[in-house]
Structures are given as C-alpha cells and as structure tokens.
Amino acid sequence: MRIQCLIVDDEPPARDVLRRYVEELPMLQVAGECANAIQAFAALQQQAVDLLFLDIRMPQLNGTDFLKTIKHPPKVILTTAYPEYALEGYELDVVDYLMKPVRFDRFLKAVNKAFSLQGSKPLAEEALLPAEKKNESFVYFRADRKMVKVVLGDILYIESMKDYVKVFTCSNTIVTKQSISSVEAMLPEKQFVRTHRSFIVSLGKIKSFTTELVEIGNAEIPIGKLYRNGVMKQLS
C-alpha cells in the first residue's frame, strides 16, 4: 500500500517542490494538489488521504483554522515560512512542522515520523531513493522574478554579497536576494559545508585543501578561523 499524500499550498513553486519530493519516495503517492483550504476540503471528501502537507498562511482560510474544522484528519505535516505558527501547529497534534524553503533531508525526517506513527519502520534515505535519482535533489532560488531550479549536484560554491548571494554552478551563476544563512539552511549537511561567513562549498567539488582554503575549479575559497574546526572535521 502506498501512502496517499495531499499537497495544499497557494504557491505553485512550493507545491512543485513537495510534489517532486513525494515522487522521489516510492512508497508515497500524490493523491492531489490544492491551492487553498476550500479545494482541500472537497478533496478530502472525495478520496482517502493518509498524509496531508498543509501550508498555514493561505487566502480565505488559513491552514490551522482549516485543520480545526476536520473531524478525523489524516496525518498532517505543516509547511510555512513563518516560525511563529509552530506552537499552534503542535497544539493541533500535527506530525511535524517544516520551514520553507523545505530541504529534502528535513522532508524525509518528517515523513519518517509519519511512518513511525503509523507503525512502520523508519525509512533510510539511501534505501528510499532509486539509484538514478540520488543525485537529482534540488532547490529553488528566486532570481529574475522567477523561481529557478538548481540541482544540488551542480552547485560548486556559494558566495555572500551583503543582501544577495551568488550561486556558482557547473554551467552558470545565479544571483538571489537572500542571506547566506538562509541558503545554508536549505542545503544538506552531508553535501555542503560553510567555510567562511561569506562562503559555502560543495564537499564533492573540492579538489584540494589546506587549513586556510579549499580549491574548487579555478577558485580558492577561504576557510575562516571560526569555521576551521568544523571544516576540517567534515573533510577528514
């Protein structure tokens, strides 16, 4: 039996991310997508849903208020960009609370919790992903008034430029208005390391390193004193 998942979010890019994440796990299946709580209410009346990915801040009726109207809700994972809703969400007995932008490893952890609640064994990421998809995890960056998909395996390094960051990939460079700390939160720790207050690098793209810098392609990325111990630990 595959777990039937309903995705409810008023932002198409956010739905796209969750749909792709669900599709990467063979035991999950997308039962439907809804842009608001009204559509979600209708969908729940028409089909069986095991797991609900529910955005909180939506027009007409927000996610937590919608959840209060359901007598027998499925397992619920809340998704939002606003941490102030966390307490209210847990008071509603949700499985987990995902902060946007949602990282795949954090998504997987939430799904593990849902499976555990249903009596199944926890899932291991390597066992879940088909071999051809293990290197296809991705994130979206807002650039040029659109959401740009970037495969994690293509990222070389990321550089902070005050209120912006530059994402250097194998094929191009993307400039997006956000902090380097928020970008760091999007990336899996096993693939990336913060080497400096202004730099994040892909561990798999490092050609060589010293205690003061790492070399990626033709670029030399500094290692800050505050980050040195953590970097050396990951590189060793």
Short mmCIF file of C-alpha atoms in Angstrom, two decimals:
data_model
loop_
_atom_site.label_atom_id
_atom_site.label_comp_id
_atom_site.label_asym_id
_atom_site.label_seq_id
_atom_site.Cartn_x
_atom_site.Cartn_y
_atom_site.Cartn_z
CA MET A 1 0.00 0.00 0.00
CA ARG A 2 1.35 3.41 -0.96
CA ILE A 3 0.79 6.37 1.34
CA GLN A 4 -1.63 8.81 -0.34
CA CYS A 5 -0.46 12.42 0.04
CA LEU A 6 -2.45 15.61 -0.47
CA ILE A 7 -0.46 18.82 -1.01
CA VAL A 8 -2.18 22.08 -0.03
CA ASP A 9 -0.37 25.36 -0.74
CA ASP A 10 -1.36 28.56 -2.53
CA GLU A 11 2.11 28.97 -4.07
CA PRO A 12 2.76 26.81 -7.19
CA PRO A 13 6.57 26.65 -6.67
CA ALA A 14 6.04 25.32 -3.13
CA ARG A 15 3.66 22.66 -4.44
CA ASP A 16 6.19 21.75 -7.14
CA VAL A 17 8.91 21.15 -4.55
CA LEU A 18 6.73 18.93 -2.38
CA ARG A 19 5.42 17.01 -5.38
CA ARG A 20 8.95 16.24 -6.56
CA TYR A 21 9.97 15.16 -3.06
CA VAL A 22 6.94 12.85 -2.81
CA GLU A 23 7.69 11.39 -6.24
CA GLU A 24 11.24 10.54 -5.15
CA LEU A 25 9.95 8.20 -2.44
CA PRO A 26 8.48 5.01 -3.94
CA MET A 27 6.12 4.35 -1.03
CA LEU A 28 4.48 7.79 -1.32
CA GLN A 29 1.97 8.84 -3.97
CA VAL A 30 0.50 12.26 -4.76
CA ALA A 31 -3.26 11.94 -4.31
CA GLY A 32 -3.82 15.54 -5.35
CA GLU A 33 -2.80 19.19 -5.12
CA CYS A 34 -4.89 22.10 -3.84
CA ALA A 35 -4.32 25.86 -3.94
CA ASN A 36 -6.48 26.64 -0.89
CA ALA A 37 -8.37 25.14 2.03
CA ILE A 38 -11.70 25.09 0.17
CA GLN A 39 -10.26 22.83 -2.53
CA ALA A 40 -8.63 20.69 0.14
CA PHE A 41 -11.93 20.22 1.96
CA ALA A 42 -13.53 18.96 -1.25
CA ALA A 43 -10.60 16.66 -1.98
CA LEU A 44 -10.80 15.06 1.45
CA GLN A 45 -14.48 14.31 0.87
CA GLN A 46 -13.77 12.60 -2.44
CA GLN A 47 -10.78 10.38 -1.68
CA ALA A 48 -8.83 8.70 1.07
CA VAL A 49 -5.75 10.67 2.16
CA ASP A 50 -3.12 9.30 4.55
CA LEU A 51 -0.78 12.27 4.78
CA LEU A 52 -1.57 15.97 4.36
CA PHE A 53 1.12 18.55 3.56
CA LEU A 54 -0.62 21.75 4.64
CA ASP A 55 0.52 25.34 4.22
CA ILE A 56 -0.55 27.69 7.00
CA ARG A 57 -0.82 31.20 5.57
CA MET A 58 -3.34 30.96 2.71
CA PRO A 59 -6.17 33.20 1.43
CA GLN A 60 -9.77 32.75 2.65
CA LEU A 61 -8.92 30.23 5.36
CA ASN A 62 -5.50 29.53 6.82
CA GLY A 63 -4.20 26.02 7.33
CA THR A 64 -4.56 25.78 11.12
CA ASP A 65 -8.13 27.08 11.08
CA PHE A 66 -8.93 24.62 8.28
CA LEU A 67 -7.42 21.80 10.30
CA LYS A 68 -9.70 22.61 13.23
CA THR A 69 -12.75 22.01 11.01
CA ILE A 70 -11.79 18.41 10.13
CA LYS A 71 -13.29 15.84 12.49
CA HIS A 72 -10.98 12.97 11.55
CA PRO A 73 -7.93 14.47 9.82
CA PRO A 74 -5.16 12.36 8.25
CA LYS A 75 -1.62 12.72 9.49
CA VAL A 76 -0.60 16.34 8.94
CA ILE A 77 2.77 17.95 8.20
CA LEU A 78 2.55 21.75 8.26
CA THR A 79 4.65 23.82 5.87
CA THR A 80 5.23 27.54 6.29
CA ALA A 81 7.74 30.36 6.09
CA TYR A 82 6.56 31.79 9.42
CA PRO A 83 8.02 30.20 12.60
CA GLU A 84 5.53 31.98 14.88
CA TYR A 85 2.88 29.40 13.94
CA ALA A 86 4.87 26.45 15.29
CA LEU A 87 3.29 26.31 18.75
CA GLU A 88 -0.26 26.45 17.41
CA GLY A 89 0.58 23.69 14.95
CA TYR A 90 1.85 21.32 17.61
CA GLU A 91 -1.19 22.02 19.77
CA LEU A 92 -3.21 20.58 16.88
CA ASP A 93 -1.22 17.33 17.16
CA VAL A 94 0.46 17.55 13.76
CA VAL A 95 3.23 15.12 12.82
CA ASP A 96 5.83 17.78 12.05
CA TYR A 97 6.40 21.40 11.10
CA LEU A 98 8.53 22.19 8.03
CA MET A 99 10.02 25.63 7.46
CA LYS A 100 10.21 26.91 3.88
CA PRO A 101 12.27 26.58 1.82
CA VAL A 102 11.93 22.87 2.61
CA ARG A 103 15.10 20.80 2.36
CA PHE A 104 14.81 17.20 1.20
CA ASP A 105 16.59 15.79 4.27
CA ARG A 106 14.18 17.69 6.54
CA PHE A 107 11.22 16.49 4.44
CA LEU A 108 12.46 12.91 4.78
CA LYS A 109 12.73 13.27 8.55
CA ALA A 110 9.10 14.44 8.72
CA VAL A 111 7.94 11.52 6.56
CA ASN A 112 9.87 9.15 8.82
CA LYS A 113 7.92 10.50 11.77
CA ALA A 114 4.64 9.97 9.93
CA PHE A 115 5.56 6.37 9.11
CA SER A 116 6.63 5.75 12.70
CA LEU A 117 3.26 6.99 13.91
CA GLN A 118 1.63 4.51 11.56
CA GLY A 119 3.66 1.61 12.95
CA SER A 120 6.14 1.28 10.10
CA LYS A 121 9.89 1.12 10.44
CA PRO A 122 11.81 4.39 9.93
CA LEU A 123 12.95 4.97 6.37
CA ALA A 124 16.57 5.35 5.32
CA GLU A 125 17.29 7.94 2.63
CA GLU A 126 19.67 5.74 0.66
CA ALA A 127 17.19 2.86 0.64
CA LEU A 128 14.33 5.07 -0.46
CA LEU A 129 15.85 6.78 -3.46
CA PRO A 130 16.28 4.98 -6.77
CA ALA A 131 19.94 4.99 -7.81
CA GLU A 132 19.35 7.30 -10.77
CA LYS A 133 17.69 9.90 -8.54
CA LYS A 134 20.14 10.08 -5.65
CA ASN A 135 21.98 12.96 -7.31
CA GLU A 136 18.87 14.77 -8.55
CA SER A 137 17.77 16.50 -5.34
CA PHE A 138 17.28 20.19 -5.98
CA VAL A 139 16.34 23.55 -4.52
CA TYR A 140 14.67 26.63 -5.96
CA PHE A 141 16.18 30.13 -5.88
CA ARG A 142 14.25 33.27 -6.72
CA ALA A 143 16.10 35.12 -9.49
CA ASP A 144 14.97 37.39 -12.34
CA ARG A 145 11.39 37.41 -11.00
CA LYS A 146 11.02 33.64 -11.20
CA MET A 147 11.87 30.51 -9.24
CA VAL A 148 14.97 28.85 -10.72
CA LYS A 149 15.55 25.15 -10.13
CA VAL A 150 19.12 24.17 -9.21
CA VAL A 151 20.22 20.54 -8.87
CA LEU A 152 22.33 20.19 -5.71
CA GLY A 153 24.92 18.13 -7.53
CA ASP A 154 25.58 21.04 -9.92
CA ILE A 155 26.46 23.58 -7.20
CA LEU A 156 30.17 24.40 -6.87
CA TYR A 157 30.06 27.04 -4.14
CA ILE A 158 28.01 29.95 -2.85
CA GLU A 159 29.25 33.44 -2.05
CA SER A 160 27.53 36.10 0.05
CA MET A 161 27.34 39.66 -1.31
CA LYS A 162 25.66 41.55 1.58
CA ASP A 163 21.91 41.19 0.92
CA TYR A 164 22.48 38.85 -2.04
CA VAL A 165 24.20 35.56 -2.67
CA LYS A 166 25.82 34.21 -5.81
CA VAL A 167 25.29 30.52 -6.51
CA PHE A 168 28.09 29.22 -8.73
CA THR A 169 27.12 26.05 -10.61
CA CYS A 170 28.82 23.91 -13.22
CA SER A 171 27.08 25.85 -16.00
CA ASN A 172 26.18 29.35 -14.75
CA THR A 173 25.89 31.76 -11.85
CA ILE A 174 22.60 32.66 -10.14
CA VAL A 175 22.14 35.82 -8.07
CA THR A 176 19.35 35.75 -5.49
CA LYS A 177 18.31 38.18 -2.76
CA GLN A 178 18.60 36.25 0.50
CA SER A 179 21.08 35.71 3.29
CA ILE A 180 23.76 33.07 3.16
CA SER A 181 22.42 31.65 6.43
CA SER A 182 19.01 31.02 4.85
CA VAL A 183 20.71 29.30 1.91
CA GLU A 184 22.77 27.19 4.30
CA ALA A 185 19.54 26.00 5.95
CA MET A 186 18.29 24.77 2.55
CA LEU A 187 21.30 22.54 1.92
CA PRO A 188 22.01 19.03 3.26
CA GLU A 189 24.90 19.00 5.73
CA LYS A 190 26.39 15.85 4.19
CA GLN A 191 26.94 17.61 0.85
CA PHE A 192 27.87 21.18 1.81
CA VAL A 193 29.98 22.95 4.40
CA ARG A 194 30.18 26.58 5.48
CA THR A 195 33.87 27.52 5.26
CA HIS A 196 33.59 31.24 5.95
CA ARG A 197 30.94 33.80 6.90
CA SER A 198 30.71 34.56 3.16
CA PHE A 199 31.16 31.10 1.59
CA ILE A 200 29.51 27.67 1.41
CA VAL A 201 31.15 24.95 -0.69
CA SER A 202 30.13 21.59 -2.12
CA LEU A 203 32.19 18.87 -0.45
CA GLY A 204 32.12 16.74 -3.59
CA LYS A 205 33.61 19.54 -5.73
CA ILE A 206 36.70 20.20 -3.58
CA LYS A 207 39.93 19.39 -5.49
CA SER A 208 42.35 20.17 -2.66
CA PHE A 209 42.51 21.99 0.65
CA THR A 210 44.76 23.40 3.35
CA THR A 211 43.87 24.72 6.78
CA GLU A 212 43.30 28.14 5.22
CA LEU A 213 41.49 27.46 1.93
CA VAL A 214 39.77 24.95 -0.32
CA GLU A 215 40.20 24.78 -4.08
CA ILE A 216 37.20 24.26 -6.37
CA GLY A 217 37.91 24.51 -10.08
CA ASN A 218 39.98 27.68 -10.50
CA ALA A 219 38.59 29.29 -7.36
CA GLU A 220 40.28 29.38 -3.96
CA ILE A 221 37.73 29.67 -1.17
CA PRO A 222 38.95 30.91 2.24
CA ILE A 223 38.41 29.00 5.47
CA GLY A 224 37.57 31.36 8.33
CA LYS A 225 39.03 30.83 11.79
CA LEU A 226 35.59 30.36 13.34
CA TYR A 227 34.73 27.64 10.78
CA ARG A 228 38.09 25.85 10.59
CA ASN A 229 37.47 23.08 13.12
CA GLY A 230 34.09 22.20 11.59
CA VAL A 231 35.50 22.22 8.07
CA MET A 232 38.47 20.04 8.98
CA LYS A 233 36.18 17.60 10.76
CA GLN A 234 33.96 17.19 7.68
CA LEU A 235 36.89 16.94 5.28
CA SER A 236 38.54 14.24 7.36
#
